[in-house]
PDB file of C-alpha atoms in Angstrom:
ATOM      1  CA  MET A   1      48.780  95.449  79.129  1.00 73.00           C
ATOM      2  CA  GLN A   2      49.959  98.814  78.400  1.00 83.00           C
ATOM      3  CA  ILE A   3      53.731  99.684  77.943  1.00 91.00           C
ATOM      4  CA  THR A   4      54.963 102.929  79.126  1.00 92.00           C
ATOM      5  CA  LYS A   5      56.242 106.054  76.899  1.00 95.00           C
ATOM      6  CA  PHE A   6      59.617 105.086  77.536  1.00 96.00           C
ATOM      7  CA  SER A   7      59.236 101.640  76.104  1.00 96.00           C
ATOM      8  CA  ASP A   8      57.131 102.926  73.069  1.00 97.00           C
ATOM      9  CA  TYR A   9      59.448 105.564  72.184  1.00 97.00           C
ATOM     10  CA  ALA A  10      62.439 103.403  72.515  1.00 98.00           C
ATOM     11  CA  LEU A  11      60.787 101.070  69.842  1.00 97.00           C
ATOM     12  CA  ARG A  12      60.210 104.165  67.640  1.00 96.00           C
ATOM     13  CA  ILE A  13      63.849 105.208  67.881  1.00 97.00           C
ATOM     14  CA  LEU A  14      64.635 101.503  66.795  1.00 97.00           C
ATOM     15  CA  ILE A  15      62.592 101.562  64.086  1.00 95.00           C
ATOM     16  CA  HIS A  16      63.331 104.722  62.851  1.00 95.00           C
ATOM     17  CA  LEU A  17      67.200 103.955  62.974  1.00 96.00           C
ATOM     18  CA  ALA A  18      66.824 100.405  61.361  1.00 94.00           C
ATOM     19  CA  THR A  19      65.110 101.948  58.457  1.00 92.00           C
ATOM     20  CA  HIS A  20      67.589 104.629  58.068  1.00 88.00           C
ATOM     21  CA  GLU A  21      70.038 103.493  55.805  1.00 76.00           C
ATOM     22  CA  GLU A  22      72.474 106.130  55.242  1.00 81.00           C
ATOM     23  CA  GLY A  23      74.904 107.587  58.029  1.00 83.00           C
ATOM     24  CA  LEU A  24      73.842 108.567  61.468  1.00 94.00           C
ATOM     25  CA  MET A  25      70.820 109.986  62.890  1.00 94.00           C
ATOM     26  CA  SER A  26      70.527 112.478  65.954  1.00 94.00           C
ATOM     27  CA  THR A  27      68.393 112.030  68.884  1.00 95.00           C
ATOM     28  CA  ARG A  28      66.749 115.566  67.836  1.00 94.00           C
ATOM     29  CA  GLU A  29      66.253 114.713  64.359  1.00 94.00           C
ATOM     30  CA  ILE A  30      64.034 111.733  65.381  1.00 96.00           C
ATOM     31  CA  ALA A  31      62.485 113.711  67.979  1.00 96.00           C
ATOM     32  CA  THR A  32      61.490 116.575  65.045  1.00 94.00           C
ATOM     33  CA  MET A  33      60.307 114.386  62.679  1.00 93.00           C
ATOM     34  CA  GLN A  34      58.260 112.062  65.083  1.00 93.00           C
ATOM     35  CA  ASN A  35      57.185 115.129  66.904  1.00 94.00           C
ATOM     36  CA  LEU A  36      58.260 113.879  70.553  1.00 96.00           C
ATOM     37  CA  PRO A  37      60.039 115.462  73.211  1.00 96.00           C
ATOM     38  CA  PHE A  38      63.797 116.014  72.782  1.00 97.00           C
ATOM     39  CA  ASN A  39      64.515 115.591  76.459  1.00 96.00           C
ATOM     40  CA  HIS A  40      62.655 112.395  76.744  1.00 97.00           C
ATOM     41  CA  LEU A  41      64.212 110.707  73.817  1.00 97.00           C
ATOM     42  CA  ALA A  42      67.702 111.889  74.745  1.00 97.00           C
ATOM     43  CA  LYS A  43      67.087 109.944  77.880  1.00 97.00           C
ATOM     44  CA  ILE A  44      65.798 106.989  76.029  1.00 98.00           C
ATOM     45  CA  SER A  45      68.597 107.004  73.396  1.00 97.00           C
ATOM     46  CA  GLN A  46      71.234 106.873  76.204  1.00 97.00           C
ATOM     47  CA  TRP A  47      69.611 103.855  77.753  1.00 98.00           C
ATOM     48  CA  LEU A  48      69.363 102.347  74.163  1.00 98.00           C
ATOM     49  CA  THR A  49      73.091 102.893  74.165  1.00 98.00           C
ATOM     50  CA  HIS A  50      73.927 101.377  77.479  1.00 97.00           C
ATOM     51  CA  GLU A  51      71.995  98.559  76.701  1.00 97.00           C
ATOM     52  CA  GLY A  52      73.906  97.901  73.440  1.00 98.00           C
ATOM     53  CA  TYR A  53      70.808  98.182  70.986  1.00 98.00           C
ATOM     54  CA  VAL A  54      72.375 101.650  69.453  1.00 97.00           C
ATOM     55  CA  GLU A  55      75.715 102.959  68.992  1.00 96.00           C
ATOM     56  CA  SER A  56      76.553 106.726  69.343  1.00 94.00           C
ATOM     57  CA  VAL A  57      78.977 108.783  67.728  1.00 93.00           C
ATOM     58  CA  ARG A  58      79.643 112.131  69.433  1.00 89.00           C
ATOM     59  CA  GLY A  59      80.632 115.322  67.918  1.00 86.00           C
ATOM     60  CA  ARG A  60      79.314 117.922  65.442  1.00 84.00           C
ATOM     61  CA  ASN A  61      78.576 115.242  62.450  1.00 84.00           C
ATOM     62  CA  GLY A  62      77.516 112.385  65.715  1.00 89.00           C
ATOM     63  CA  GLY A  63      74.533 110.453  66.093  1.00 94.00           C
ATOM     64  CA  MET A  64      73.232 107.044  66.479  1.00 96.00           C
ATOM     65  CA  ARG A  65      73.130 104.069  64.227  1.00 96.00           C
ATOM     66  CA  MET A  66      71.905 100.384  64.953  1.00 96.00           C
ATOM     67  CA  ALA A  67      74.630  98.354  67.262  1.00 97.00           C
ATOM     68  CA  LEU A  68      72.647  95.379  66.284  1.00 96.00           C
ATOM     69  CA  PRO A  69      70.812  93.756  63.295  1.00 96.00           C
ATOM     70  CA  PRO A  70      66.957  94.074  63.634  1.00 96.00           C
ATOM     71  CA  ASN A  71      66.726  90.373  63.568  1.00 96.00           C
ATOM     72  CA  ALA A  72      68.971  90.314  66.651  1.00 97.00           C
ATOM     73  CA  ILE A  73      66.886  92.597  68.747  1.00 98.00           C
ATOM     74  CA  SER A  74      63.824  90.707  70.470  1.00 97.00           C
ATOM     75  CA  ILE A  75      60.766  93.074  71.283  1.00 97.00           C
ATOM     76  CA  GLY A  76      59.889  90.977  74.569  1.00 96.00           C
ATOM     77  CA  GLY A  77      63.417  90.999  75.622  1.00 96.00           C
ATOM     78  CA  LEU A  78      63.515  94.858  74.864  1.00 97.00           C
ATOM     79  CA  LEU A  79      60.011  95.350  76.709  1.00 96.00           C
ATOM     80  CA  ARG A  80      61.362  93.356  79.490  1.00 93.00           C
ATOM     81  CA  LYS A  81      64.439  95.473  80.010  1.00 95.00           C
ATOM     82  CA  SER A  82      62.468  98.563  79.355  1.00 95.00           C
ATOM     83  CA  GLU A  83      59.512  97.805  81.366  1.00 90.00           C
ATOM     84  CA  ARG A  84      61.497  96.396  84.610  1.00 86.00           C
ATOM     85  CA  GLY A  85      60.261  98.025  87.697  1.00 76.00           C
ATOM     86  CA  THR A  86      56.543  98.645  86.293  1.00 80.00           C
ATOM     87  CA  PRO A  87      54.029  96.876  87.929  1.00 75.00           C
ATOM     88  CA  LEU A  88      50.800  96.209  86.649  1.00 77.00           C
ATOM     89  CA  VAL A  89      49.195  96.589  89.640  1.00 77.00           C
ATOM     90  CA  GLU A  90      50.278  97.581  93.280  1.00 73.00           C
ATOM     91  CA  CYS A  91      51.084  94.334  94.611  1.00 74.00           C
ATOM     92  CA  MET A  92      53.596  93.756  91.669  1.00 76.00           C
ATOM     93  CA  LYS A  93      55.821  96.322  93.125  1.00 74.00           C
ATOM     94  CA  GLU A  94      59.280  94.677  94.234  1.00 73.00           C
ATOM     95  CA  ASP A  95      58.643  96.019  97.666  1.00 74.00           C
ATOM     96  CA  GLY A  96      55.104  94.470  97.605  1.00 68.00           C
ATOM     97  CA  GLY A  97      53.302  97.730  97.190  1.00 75.00           C
ATOM     98  CA  CYS A  98      51.076  98.918  99.939  1.00 79.00           C
ATOM     99  CA  CYS A  99      48.088  96.685  99.014  1.00 80.00           C
ATOM    100  CA  VAL A 100      46.754  94.901 102.335  1.00 82.00           C
ATOM    101  CA  MET A 101      45.577  92.017 100.549  1.00 81.00           C
ATOM    102  CA  THR A 102      49.041  91.024  98.876  1.00 77.00           C
ATOM    103  CA  PRO A 103      49.564  88.486 101.787  1.00 79.00           C
ATOM    104  CA  ALA A 104      46.786  86.356 100.701  1.00 82.00           C
ATOM    105  CA  CYS A 105      45.913  87.656  97.023  1.00 81.00           C
ATOM    106  CA  GLY A 106      44.751  85.287  94.424  1.00 86.00           C
ATOM    107  CA  LEU A 107      44.951  87.830  91.959  1.00 86.00           C
ATOM    108  CA  LEU A 108      48.854  88.365  91.768  1.00 83.00           C
ATOM    109  CA  PRO A 109      49.841  84.863  90.653  1.00 85.00           C
ATOM    110  CA  ILE A 110      47.345  85.131  87.787  1.00 90.00           C
ATOM    111  CA  LEU A 111      48.640  88.603  86.788  1.00 87.00           C
ATOM    112  CA  ASN A 112      52.105  87.384  86.930  1.00 85.00           C
ATOM    113  CA  GLU A 113      51.149  84.391  84.475  1.00 91.00           C
ATOM    114  CA  ALA A 114      49.423  86.813  82.204  1.00 90.00           C
ATOM    115  CA  GLN A 115      52.301  89.149  82.216  1.00 89.00           C
ATOM    116  CA  GLU A 116      54.747  86.252  81.183  1.00 90.00           C
ATOM    117  CA  THR A 117      52.521  85.097  78.689  1.00 93.00           C
ATOM    118  CA  PHE A 118      52.470  88.888  77.193  1.00 92.00           C
ATOM    119  CA  PHE A 119      56.645  88.849  77.227  1.00 92.00           C
ATOM    120  CA  ALA A 120      56.667  84.914  75.832  1.00 94.00           C
ATOM    121  CA  ALA A 121      54.270  85.824  72.950  1.00 95.00           C
ATOM    122  CA  LEU A 122      56.613  89.043  72.408  1.00 95.00           C
ATOM    123  CA  ASP A 123      59.782  87.101  72.960  1.00 96.00           C
ATOM    124  CA  THR A 124      59.406  85.810  69.391  1.00 95.00           C
ATOM    125  CA  LYS A 125      58.979  88.485  67.535  1.00 97.00           C
ATOM    126  CA  THR A 126      61.950  90.858  66.516  1.00 97.00           C
ATOM    127  CA  LEU A 127      62.558  94.131  64.950  1.00 96.00           C
ATOM    128  CA  GLN A 128      62.842  92.650  61.917  1.00 94.00           C
ATOM    129  CA  ASP A 129      59.231  91.304  61.903  1.00 94.00           C
ATOM    130  CA  VAL A 130      57.945  95.054  62.878  1.00 92.00           C
ATOM    131  CA  LEU A 131      59.844  96.166  59.540  1.00 90.00           C
ATOM    132  CA  GLU A 132      58.232  93.309  57.387  1.00 89.00           C
ATOM    133  CA  GLY A 133      54.883  93.724  59.020  1.00 83.00           C
ATOM    134  CA  ASN A 134      54.155  96.798  57.092  1.00 76.00           C
ATOM    135  CA  ARG A 135      55.617  97.513  54.281  1.00 75.00           C
ATOM    136  CA  GLY A 136      55.053 101.130  54.346  1.00 82.00           C
ATOM    137  CA  MET A 137      57.130 101.542  57.176  1.00 82.00           C
ATOM    138  CA  LYS A 138      60.096 102.560  55.091  1.00 81.00           C
ATOM    139  CA  ASN A 139      58.416 104.747  52.849  1.00 84.00           C
ATOM    140  CA  LEU A 140      56.762 106.760  55.753  1.00 87.00           C
ATOM    141  CA  ILE A 141      60.125 107.305  57.490  1.00 86.00           C
ATOM    142  CA  ARG A 142      61.599 108.274  54.264  1.00 83.00           C
ATOM    143  CA  ALA A 143      58.780 110.618  54.078  1.00 87.00           C
ATOM    144  CA  LEU A 144      59.852 112.231  57.197  1.00 87.00           C
ATOM    145  CA  GLU A 145      63.263 112.242  56.649  1.00 86.00           C
ATOM    146  CA  VAL A 146      62.680 114.281  53.402  1.00 85.00           C
ATOM    147  CA  SER A 147      60.368 116.484  54.648  1.00 86.00           C
ATOM    148  CA  HIS A 148      62.622 117.361  57.474  1.00 84.00           C
ATOM    149  CA  ALA A 149      65.655 117.774  55.185  1.00 83.00           C
ATOM    150  CA  LEU A 150      63.793 120.189  53.307  1.00 84.00           C
ATOM    151  CA  ALA A 151      62.549 122.052  56.445  1.00 85.00           C
ATOM    152  CA  SER A 152      66.040 122.162  57.509  1.00 81.00           C
ATOM    153  CA  SER A 153      67.706 123.972  54.365  1.00 79.00           C
ATOM    154  CA  ASP A 154      64.966 126.634  54.430  1.00 70.00           C
TER     155      ASP A 154
END
């Protein structure tokens, strides 16, 4: 299984916000600190806000913050939403794709089962599990933030 950049970046935003303990963070700050494309992150930030994972505050001193505690965010649930419409193979598309073997394919049910197993394993994991899985995460995010703050003050 491979997740899309959209899902990958959504998880990165949530991890960053969950480790950021003071105030709001802008999408631009996260994009700069993580060396990711701002325009792509802006779209993902809007989606995360729409889905209720983060709160967005507009204005000059605006930014984002977590709308839910990390232990309330299921990794599987997030990926099910963010990967919706991204099939593993052609025949898994909502319209059946263009594979001529789809009507009699024995691979489709096997791949559906494998995909469901993948998501089910992640359904039991939360953002809190991600944060606790590596104690260095908070230190890394703080180092990125300090480095960004120093660069911004020059």
